[in-house]
mmCIF file of N, CA and C in Angstrom:
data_model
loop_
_atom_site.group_PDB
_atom_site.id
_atom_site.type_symbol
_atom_site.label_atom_id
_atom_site.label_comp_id
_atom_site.label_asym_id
_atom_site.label_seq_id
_atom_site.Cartn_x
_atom_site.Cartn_y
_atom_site.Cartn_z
ATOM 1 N N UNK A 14 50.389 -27.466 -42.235
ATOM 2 C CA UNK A 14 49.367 -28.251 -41.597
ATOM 3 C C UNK A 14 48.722 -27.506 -40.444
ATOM 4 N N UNK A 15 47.636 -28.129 -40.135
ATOM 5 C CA UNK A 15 47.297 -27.352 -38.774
ATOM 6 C C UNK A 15 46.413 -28.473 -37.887
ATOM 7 N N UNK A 16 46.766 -28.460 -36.312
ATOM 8 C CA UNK A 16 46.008 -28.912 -35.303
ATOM 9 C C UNK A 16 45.079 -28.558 -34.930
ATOM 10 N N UNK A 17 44.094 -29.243 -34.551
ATOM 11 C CA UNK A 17 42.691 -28.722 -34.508
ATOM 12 C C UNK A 17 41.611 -29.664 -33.576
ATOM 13 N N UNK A 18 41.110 -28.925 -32.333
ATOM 14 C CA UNK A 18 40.236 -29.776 -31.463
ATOM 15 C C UNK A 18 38.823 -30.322 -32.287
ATOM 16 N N UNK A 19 38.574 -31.754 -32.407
ATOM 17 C CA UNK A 19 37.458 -31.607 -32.646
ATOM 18 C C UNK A 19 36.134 -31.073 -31.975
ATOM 19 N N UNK A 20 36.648 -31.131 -31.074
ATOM 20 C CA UNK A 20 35.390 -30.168 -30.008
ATOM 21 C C UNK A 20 35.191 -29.091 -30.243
ATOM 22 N N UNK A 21 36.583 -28.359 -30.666
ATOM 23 C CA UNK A 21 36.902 -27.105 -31.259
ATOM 24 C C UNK A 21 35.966 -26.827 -32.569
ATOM 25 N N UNK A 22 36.230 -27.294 -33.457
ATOM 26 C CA UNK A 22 35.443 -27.428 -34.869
ATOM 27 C C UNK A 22 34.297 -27.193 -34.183
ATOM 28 N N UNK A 23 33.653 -28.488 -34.204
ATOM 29 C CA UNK A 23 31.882 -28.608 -33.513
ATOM 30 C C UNK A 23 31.838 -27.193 -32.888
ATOM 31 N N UNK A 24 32.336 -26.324 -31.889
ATOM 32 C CA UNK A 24 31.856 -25.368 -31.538
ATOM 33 C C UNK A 24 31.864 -24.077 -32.374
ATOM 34 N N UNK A 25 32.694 -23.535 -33.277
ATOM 35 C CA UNK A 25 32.857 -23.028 -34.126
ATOM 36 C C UNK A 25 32.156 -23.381 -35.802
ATOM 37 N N UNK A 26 31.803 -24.749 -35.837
ATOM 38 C CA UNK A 26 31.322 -24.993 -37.279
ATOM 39 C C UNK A 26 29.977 -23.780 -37.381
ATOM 40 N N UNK A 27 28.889 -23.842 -36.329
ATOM 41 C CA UNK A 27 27.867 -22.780 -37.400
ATOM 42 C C UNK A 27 27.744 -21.442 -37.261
ATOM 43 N N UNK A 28 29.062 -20.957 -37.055
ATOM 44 C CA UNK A 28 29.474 -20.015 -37.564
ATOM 45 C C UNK A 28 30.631 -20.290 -39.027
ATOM 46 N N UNK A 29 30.846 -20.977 -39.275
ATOM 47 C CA UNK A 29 31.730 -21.281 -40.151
ATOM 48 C C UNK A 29 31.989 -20.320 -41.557
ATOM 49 N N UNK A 30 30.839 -19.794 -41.882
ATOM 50 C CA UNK A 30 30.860 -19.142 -43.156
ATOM 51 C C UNK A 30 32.084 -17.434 -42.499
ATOM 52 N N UNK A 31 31.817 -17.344 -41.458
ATOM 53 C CA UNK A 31 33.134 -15.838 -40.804
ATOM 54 C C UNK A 31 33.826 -16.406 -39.924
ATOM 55 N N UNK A 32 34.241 -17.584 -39.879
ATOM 56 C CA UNK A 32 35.006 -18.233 -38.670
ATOM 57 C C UNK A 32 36.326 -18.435 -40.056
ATOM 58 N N UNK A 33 37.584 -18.008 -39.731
ATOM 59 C CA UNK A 33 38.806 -18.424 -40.410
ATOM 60 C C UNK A 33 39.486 -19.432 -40.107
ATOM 61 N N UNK A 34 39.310 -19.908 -38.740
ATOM 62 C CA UNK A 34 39.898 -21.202 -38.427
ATOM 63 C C UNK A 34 39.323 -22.182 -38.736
ATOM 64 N N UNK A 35 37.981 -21.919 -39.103
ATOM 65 C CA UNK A 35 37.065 -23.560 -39.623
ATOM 66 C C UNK A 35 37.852 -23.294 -40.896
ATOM 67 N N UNK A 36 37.559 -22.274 -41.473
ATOM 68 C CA UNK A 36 37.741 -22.382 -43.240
ATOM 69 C C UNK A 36 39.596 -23.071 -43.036
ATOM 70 N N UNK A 37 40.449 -22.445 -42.328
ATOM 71 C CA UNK A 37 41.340 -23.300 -42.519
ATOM 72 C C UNK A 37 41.815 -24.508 -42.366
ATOM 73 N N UNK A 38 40.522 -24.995 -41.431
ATOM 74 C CA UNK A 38 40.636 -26.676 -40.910
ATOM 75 C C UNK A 38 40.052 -27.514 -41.890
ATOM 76 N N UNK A 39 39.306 -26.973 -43.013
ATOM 77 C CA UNK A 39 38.791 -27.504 -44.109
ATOM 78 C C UNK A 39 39.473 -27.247 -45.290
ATOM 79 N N UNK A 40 40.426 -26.215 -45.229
ATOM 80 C CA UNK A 40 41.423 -26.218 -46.319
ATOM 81 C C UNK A 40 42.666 -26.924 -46.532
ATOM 82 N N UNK A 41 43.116 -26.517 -45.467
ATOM 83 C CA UNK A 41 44.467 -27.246 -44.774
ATOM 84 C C UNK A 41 44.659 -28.291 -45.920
ATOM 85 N N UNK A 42 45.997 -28.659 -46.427
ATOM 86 C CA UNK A 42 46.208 -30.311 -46.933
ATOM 87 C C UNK A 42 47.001 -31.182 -45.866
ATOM 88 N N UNK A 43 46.964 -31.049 -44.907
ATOM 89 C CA UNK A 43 47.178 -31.693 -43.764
ATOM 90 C C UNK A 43 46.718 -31.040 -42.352
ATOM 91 N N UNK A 44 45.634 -31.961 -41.634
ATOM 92 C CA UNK A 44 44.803 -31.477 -40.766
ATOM 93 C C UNK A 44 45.266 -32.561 -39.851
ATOM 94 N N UNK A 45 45.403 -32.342 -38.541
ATOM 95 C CA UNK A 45 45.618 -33.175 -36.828
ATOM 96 C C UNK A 45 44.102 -33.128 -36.296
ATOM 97 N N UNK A 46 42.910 -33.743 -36.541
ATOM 98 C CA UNK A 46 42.076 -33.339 -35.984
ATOM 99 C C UNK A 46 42.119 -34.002 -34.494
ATOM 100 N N UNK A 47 42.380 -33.537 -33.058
ATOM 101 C CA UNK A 47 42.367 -33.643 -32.073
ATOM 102 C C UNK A 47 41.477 -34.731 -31.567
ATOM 103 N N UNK A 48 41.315 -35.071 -30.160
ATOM 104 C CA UNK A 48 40.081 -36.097 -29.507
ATOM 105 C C UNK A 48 39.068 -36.323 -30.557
ATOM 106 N N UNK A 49 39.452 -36.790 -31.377
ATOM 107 C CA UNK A 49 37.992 -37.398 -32.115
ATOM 108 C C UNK A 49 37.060 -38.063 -31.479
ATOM 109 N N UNK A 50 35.563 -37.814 -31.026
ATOM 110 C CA UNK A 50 35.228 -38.743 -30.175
ATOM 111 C C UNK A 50 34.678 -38.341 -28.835
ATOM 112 N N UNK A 51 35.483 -36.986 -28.696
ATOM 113 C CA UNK A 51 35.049 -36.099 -27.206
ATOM 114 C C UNK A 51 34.151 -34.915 -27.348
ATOM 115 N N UNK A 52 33.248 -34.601 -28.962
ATOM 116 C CA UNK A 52 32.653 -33.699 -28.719
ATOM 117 C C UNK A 52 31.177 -34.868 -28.781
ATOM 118 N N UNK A 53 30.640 -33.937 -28.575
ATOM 119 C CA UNK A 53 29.033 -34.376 -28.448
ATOM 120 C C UNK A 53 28.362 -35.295 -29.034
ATOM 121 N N UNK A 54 27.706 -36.774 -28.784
ATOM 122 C CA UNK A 54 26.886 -37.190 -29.839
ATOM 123 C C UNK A 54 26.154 -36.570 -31.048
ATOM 124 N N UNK A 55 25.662 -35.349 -30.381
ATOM 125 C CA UNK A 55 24.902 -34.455 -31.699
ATOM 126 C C UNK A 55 25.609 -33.688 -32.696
ATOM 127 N N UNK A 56 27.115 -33.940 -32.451
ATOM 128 C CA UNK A 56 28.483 -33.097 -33.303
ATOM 129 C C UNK A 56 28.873 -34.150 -34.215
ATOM 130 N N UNK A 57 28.693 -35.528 -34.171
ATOM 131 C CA UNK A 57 29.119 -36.528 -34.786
ATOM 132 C C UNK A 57 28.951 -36.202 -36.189
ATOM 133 N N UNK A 58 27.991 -35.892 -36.625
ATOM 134 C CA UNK A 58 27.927 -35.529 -38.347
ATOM 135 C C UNK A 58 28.338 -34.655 -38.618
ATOM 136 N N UNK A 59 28.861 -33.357 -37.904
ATOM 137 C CA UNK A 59 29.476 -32.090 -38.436
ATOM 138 C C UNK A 59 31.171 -32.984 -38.235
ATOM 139 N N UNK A 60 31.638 -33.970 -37.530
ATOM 140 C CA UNK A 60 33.089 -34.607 -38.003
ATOM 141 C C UNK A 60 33.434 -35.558 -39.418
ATOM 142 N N UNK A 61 32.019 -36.156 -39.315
ATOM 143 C CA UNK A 61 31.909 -36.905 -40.456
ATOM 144 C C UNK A 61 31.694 -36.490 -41.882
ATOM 145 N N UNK A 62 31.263 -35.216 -41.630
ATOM 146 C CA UNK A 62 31.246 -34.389 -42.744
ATOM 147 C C UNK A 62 32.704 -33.813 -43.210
ATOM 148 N N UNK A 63 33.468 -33.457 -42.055
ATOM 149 C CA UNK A 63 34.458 -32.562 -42.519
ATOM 150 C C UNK A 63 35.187 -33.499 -42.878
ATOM 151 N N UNK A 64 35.206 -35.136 -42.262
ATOM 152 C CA UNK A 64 35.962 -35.737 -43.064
ATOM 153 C C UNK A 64 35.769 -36.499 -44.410
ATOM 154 N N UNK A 65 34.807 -36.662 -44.657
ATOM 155 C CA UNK A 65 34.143 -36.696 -45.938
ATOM 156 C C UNK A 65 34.250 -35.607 -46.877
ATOM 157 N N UNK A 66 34.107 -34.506 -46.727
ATOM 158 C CA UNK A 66 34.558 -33.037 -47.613
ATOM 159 C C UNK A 66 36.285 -33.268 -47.783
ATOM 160 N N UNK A 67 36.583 -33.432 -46.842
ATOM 161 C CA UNK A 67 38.492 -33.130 -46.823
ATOM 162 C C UNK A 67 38.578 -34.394 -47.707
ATOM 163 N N UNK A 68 37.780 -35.156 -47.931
ATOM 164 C CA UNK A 68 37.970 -36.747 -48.470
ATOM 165 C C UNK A 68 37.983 -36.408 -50.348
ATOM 166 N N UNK A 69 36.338 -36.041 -50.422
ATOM 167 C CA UNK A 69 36.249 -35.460 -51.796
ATOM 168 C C UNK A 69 37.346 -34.192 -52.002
ATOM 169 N N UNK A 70 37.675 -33.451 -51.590
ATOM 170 C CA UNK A 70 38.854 -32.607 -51.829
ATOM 171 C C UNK A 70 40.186 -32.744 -52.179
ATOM 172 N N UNK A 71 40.327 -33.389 -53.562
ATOM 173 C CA UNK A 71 41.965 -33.955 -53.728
ATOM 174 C C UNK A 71 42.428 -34.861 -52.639
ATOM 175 N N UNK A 72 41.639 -35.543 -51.695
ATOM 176 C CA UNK A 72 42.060 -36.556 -50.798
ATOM 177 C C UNK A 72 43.266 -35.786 -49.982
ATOM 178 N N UNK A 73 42.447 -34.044 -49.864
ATOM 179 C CA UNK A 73 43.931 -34.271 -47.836
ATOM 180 C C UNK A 73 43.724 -35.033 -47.106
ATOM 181 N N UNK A 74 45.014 -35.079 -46.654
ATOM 182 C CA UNK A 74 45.515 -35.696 -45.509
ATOM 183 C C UNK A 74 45.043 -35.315 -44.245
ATOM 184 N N UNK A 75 43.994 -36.263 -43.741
ATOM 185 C CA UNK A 75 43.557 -36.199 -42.350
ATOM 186 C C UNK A 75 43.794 -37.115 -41.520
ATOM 187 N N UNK A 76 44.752 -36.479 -40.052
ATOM 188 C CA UNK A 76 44.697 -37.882 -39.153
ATOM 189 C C UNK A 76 44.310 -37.373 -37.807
ATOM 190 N N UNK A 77 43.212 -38.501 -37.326
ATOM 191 C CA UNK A 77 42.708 -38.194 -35.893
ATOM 192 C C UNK A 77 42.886 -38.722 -34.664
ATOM 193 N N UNK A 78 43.434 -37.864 -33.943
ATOM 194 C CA UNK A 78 43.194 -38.560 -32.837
ATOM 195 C C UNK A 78 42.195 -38.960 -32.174
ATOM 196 N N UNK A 79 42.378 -39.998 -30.993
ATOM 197 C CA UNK A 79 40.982 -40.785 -29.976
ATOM 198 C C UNK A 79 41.711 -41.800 -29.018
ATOM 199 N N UNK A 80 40.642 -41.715 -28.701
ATOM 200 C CA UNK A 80 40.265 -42.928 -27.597
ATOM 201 C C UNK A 80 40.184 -44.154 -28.133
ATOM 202 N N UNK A 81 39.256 -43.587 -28.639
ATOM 203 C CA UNK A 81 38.115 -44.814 -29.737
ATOM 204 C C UNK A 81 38.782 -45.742 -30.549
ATOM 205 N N UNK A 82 38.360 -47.340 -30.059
ATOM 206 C CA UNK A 82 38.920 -48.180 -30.932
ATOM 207 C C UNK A 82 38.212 -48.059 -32.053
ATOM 208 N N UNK A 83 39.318 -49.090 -33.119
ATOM 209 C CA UNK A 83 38.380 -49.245 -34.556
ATOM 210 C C UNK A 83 36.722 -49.455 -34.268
ATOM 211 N N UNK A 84 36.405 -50.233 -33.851
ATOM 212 C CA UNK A 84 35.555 -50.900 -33.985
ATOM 213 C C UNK A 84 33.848 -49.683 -33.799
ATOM 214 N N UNK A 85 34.957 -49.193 -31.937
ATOM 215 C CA UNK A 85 33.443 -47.639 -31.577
ATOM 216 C C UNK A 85 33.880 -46.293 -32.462
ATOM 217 N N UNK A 86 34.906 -46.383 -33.346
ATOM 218 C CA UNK A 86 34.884 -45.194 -34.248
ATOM 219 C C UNK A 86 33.727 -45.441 -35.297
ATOM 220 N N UNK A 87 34.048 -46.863 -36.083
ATOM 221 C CA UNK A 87 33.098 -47.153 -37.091
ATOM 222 C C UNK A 87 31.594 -47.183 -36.641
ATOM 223 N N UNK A 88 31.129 -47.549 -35.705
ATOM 224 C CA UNK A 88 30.163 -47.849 -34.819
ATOM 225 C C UNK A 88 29.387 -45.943 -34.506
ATOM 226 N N UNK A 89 30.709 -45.112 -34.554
ATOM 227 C CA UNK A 89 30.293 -43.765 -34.355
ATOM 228 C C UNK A 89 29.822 -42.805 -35.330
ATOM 229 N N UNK A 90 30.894 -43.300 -36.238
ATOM 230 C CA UNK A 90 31.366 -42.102 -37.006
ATOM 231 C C UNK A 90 30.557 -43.123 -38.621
ATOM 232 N N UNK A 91 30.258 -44.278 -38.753
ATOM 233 C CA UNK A 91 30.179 -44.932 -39.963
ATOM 234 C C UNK A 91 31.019 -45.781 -40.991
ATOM 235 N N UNK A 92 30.761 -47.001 -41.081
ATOM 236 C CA UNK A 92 32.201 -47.443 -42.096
ATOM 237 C C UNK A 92 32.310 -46.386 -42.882
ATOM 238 N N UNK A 93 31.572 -45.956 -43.420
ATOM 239 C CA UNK A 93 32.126 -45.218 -44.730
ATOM 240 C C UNK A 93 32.916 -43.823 -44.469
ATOM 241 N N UNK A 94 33.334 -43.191 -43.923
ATOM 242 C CA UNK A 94 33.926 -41.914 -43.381
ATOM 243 C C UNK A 94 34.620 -42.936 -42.934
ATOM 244 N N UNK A 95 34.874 -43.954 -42.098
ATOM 245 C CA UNK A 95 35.904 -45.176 -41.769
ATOM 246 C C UNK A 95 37.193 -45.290 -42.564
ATOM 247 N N UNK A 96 36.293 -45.639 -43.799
ATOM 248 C CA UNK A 96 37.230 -46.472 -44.632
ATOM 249 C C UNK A 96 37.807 -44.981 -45.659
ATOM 250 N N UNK A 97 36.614 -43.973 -45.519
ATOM 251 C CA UNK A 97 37.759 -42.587 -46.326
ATOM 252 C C UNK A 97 38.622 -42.354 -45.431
ATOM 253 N N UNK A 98 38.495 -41.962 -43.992
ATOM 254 C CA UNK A 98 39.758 -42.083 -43.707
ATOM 255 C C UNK A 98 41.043 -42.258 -43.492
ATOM 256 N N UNK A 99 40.933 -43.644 -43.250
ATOM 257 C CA UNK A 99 42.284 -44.881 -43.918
ATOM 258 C C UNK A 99 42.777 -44.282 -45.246
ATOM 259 N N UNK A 100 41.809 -43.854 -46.157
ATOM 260 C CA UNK A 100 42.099 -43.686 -47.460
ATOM 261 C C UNK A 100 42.764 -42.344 -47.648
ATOM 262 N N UNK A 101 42.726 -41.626 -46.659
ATOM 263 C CA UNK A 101 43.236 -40.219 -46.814
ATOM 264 C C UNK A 101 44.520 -39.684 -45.753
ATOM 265 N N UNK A 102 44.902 -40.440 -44.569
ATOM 266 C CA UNK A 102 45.478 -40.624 -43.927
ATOM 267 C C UNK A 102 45.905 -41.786 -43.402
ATOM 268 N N UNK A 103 45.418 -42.770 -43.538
ATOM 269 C CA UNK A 103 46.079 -44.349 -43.124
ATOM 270 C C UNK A 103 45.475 -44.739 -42.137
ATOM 271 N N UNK A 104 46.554 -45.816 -41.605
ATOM 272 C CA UNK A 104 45.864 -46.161 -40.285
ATOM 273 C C UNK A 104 47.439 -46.715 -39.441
ATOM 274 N N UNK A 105 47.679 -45.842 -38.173
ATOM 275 C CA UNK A 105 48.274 -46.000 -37.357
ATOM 276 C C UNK A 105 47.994 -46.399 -36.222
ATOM 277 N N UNK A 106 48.440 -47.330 -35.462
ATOM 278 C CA UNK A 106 48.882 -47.459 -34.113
ATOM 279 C C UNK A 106 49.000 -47.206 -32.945
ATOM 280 N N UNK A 107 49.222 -46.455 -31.976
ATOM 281 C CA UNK A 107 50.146 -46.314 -30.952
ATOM 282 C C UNK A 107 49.590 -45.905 -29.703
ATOM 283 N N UNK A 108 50.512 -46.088 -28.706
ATOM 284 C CA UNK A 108 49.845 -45.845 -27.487
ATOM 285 C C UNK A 108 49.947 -44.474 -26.719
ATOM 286 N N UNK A 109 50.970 -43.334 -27.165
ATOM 287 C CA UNK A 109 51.053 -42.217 -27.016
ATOM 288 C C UNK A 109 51.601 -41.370 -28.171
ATOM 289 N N UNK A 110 50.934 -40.137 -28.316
ATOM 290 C CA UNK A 110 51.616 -39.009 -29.139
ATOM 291 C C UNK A 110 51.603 -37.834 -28.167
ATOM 292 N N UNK A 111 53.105 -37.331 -28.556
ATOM 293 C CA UNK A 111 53.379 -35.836 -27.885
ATOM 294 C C UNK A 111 53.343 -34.690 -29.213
ATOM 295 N N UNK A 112 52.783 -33.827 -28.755
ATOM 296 C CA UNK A 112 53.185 -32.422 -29.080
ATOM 297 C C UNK A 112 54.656 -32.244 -29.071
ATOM 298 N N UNK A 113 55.038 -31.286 -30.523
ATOM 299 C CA UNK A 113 56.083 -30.838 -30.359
ATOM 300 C C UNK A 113 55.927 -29.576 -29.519
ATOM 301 N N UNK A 114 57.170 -29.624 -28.299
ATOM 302 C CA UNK A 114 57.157 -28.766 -27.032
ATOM 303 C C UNK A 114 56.702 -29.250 -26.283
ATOM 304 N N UNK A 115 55.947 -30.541 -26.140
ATOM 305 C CA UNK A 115 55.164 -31.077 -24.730
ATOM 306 C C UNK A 115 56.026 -32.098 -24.233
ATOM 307 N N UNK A 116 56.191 -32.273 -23.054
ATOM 308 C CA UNK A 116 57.096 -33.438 -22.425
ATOM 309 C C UNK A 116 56.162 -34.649 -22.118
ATOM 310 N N UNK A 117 56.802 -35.589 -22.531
ATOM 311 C CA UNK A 117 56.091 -36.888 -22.150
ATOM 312 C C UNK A 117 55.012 -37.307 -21.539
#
């Protein structure tokens, strides 16, 4: 699997065709995509895309982190990349995640 800022992506996507870390954040069958939500209004469709591609792609496994409740993800990002989501990674919960190696 691999972790991956979405801010990160967005800054690296248009270079993407010689960037190896995009190509592996789009290959990956299990992707962490980071702050979903913290890159740019104008980056919003280069996330919605990658999760829509990772979606049509044998359905990897993508799960994102955020801020963002249900409601301003769908509101952001679109029901439909919404509901592939759920469909490709689920839908969890919670009020904190650590890094393995990070303390509380």
């Amino acid at each position: 699997g691999l972790w991956f800022s979405a801010a990160e992506y967005c800054e690296l996507y248009p270079r993407r065709e010689e960037t190896d870390l995009v190509r592996q954040a789009e290959a990956a069958y299990y992707l962490v995509l980071d702050d979903v939500g913290e890159e740019s209004q104008r980056d919003n469709y280069r996330i919605s895309r990658l999760i829509a591609d990772r979606y049509d792609s044998a359905h990897q496994v993508t799960v994102c982190t955020t801020n963002l409740d249900g409601k301003s993800f769908r509101d952001r990002y679109g029901v439909r990349v919404a509901s592939r989501l759920k469909e490709i990674g689920g839908t969890v919960e919670c009020t904190e995640v650590v890094r393995p190696g990070e303390k509380p």
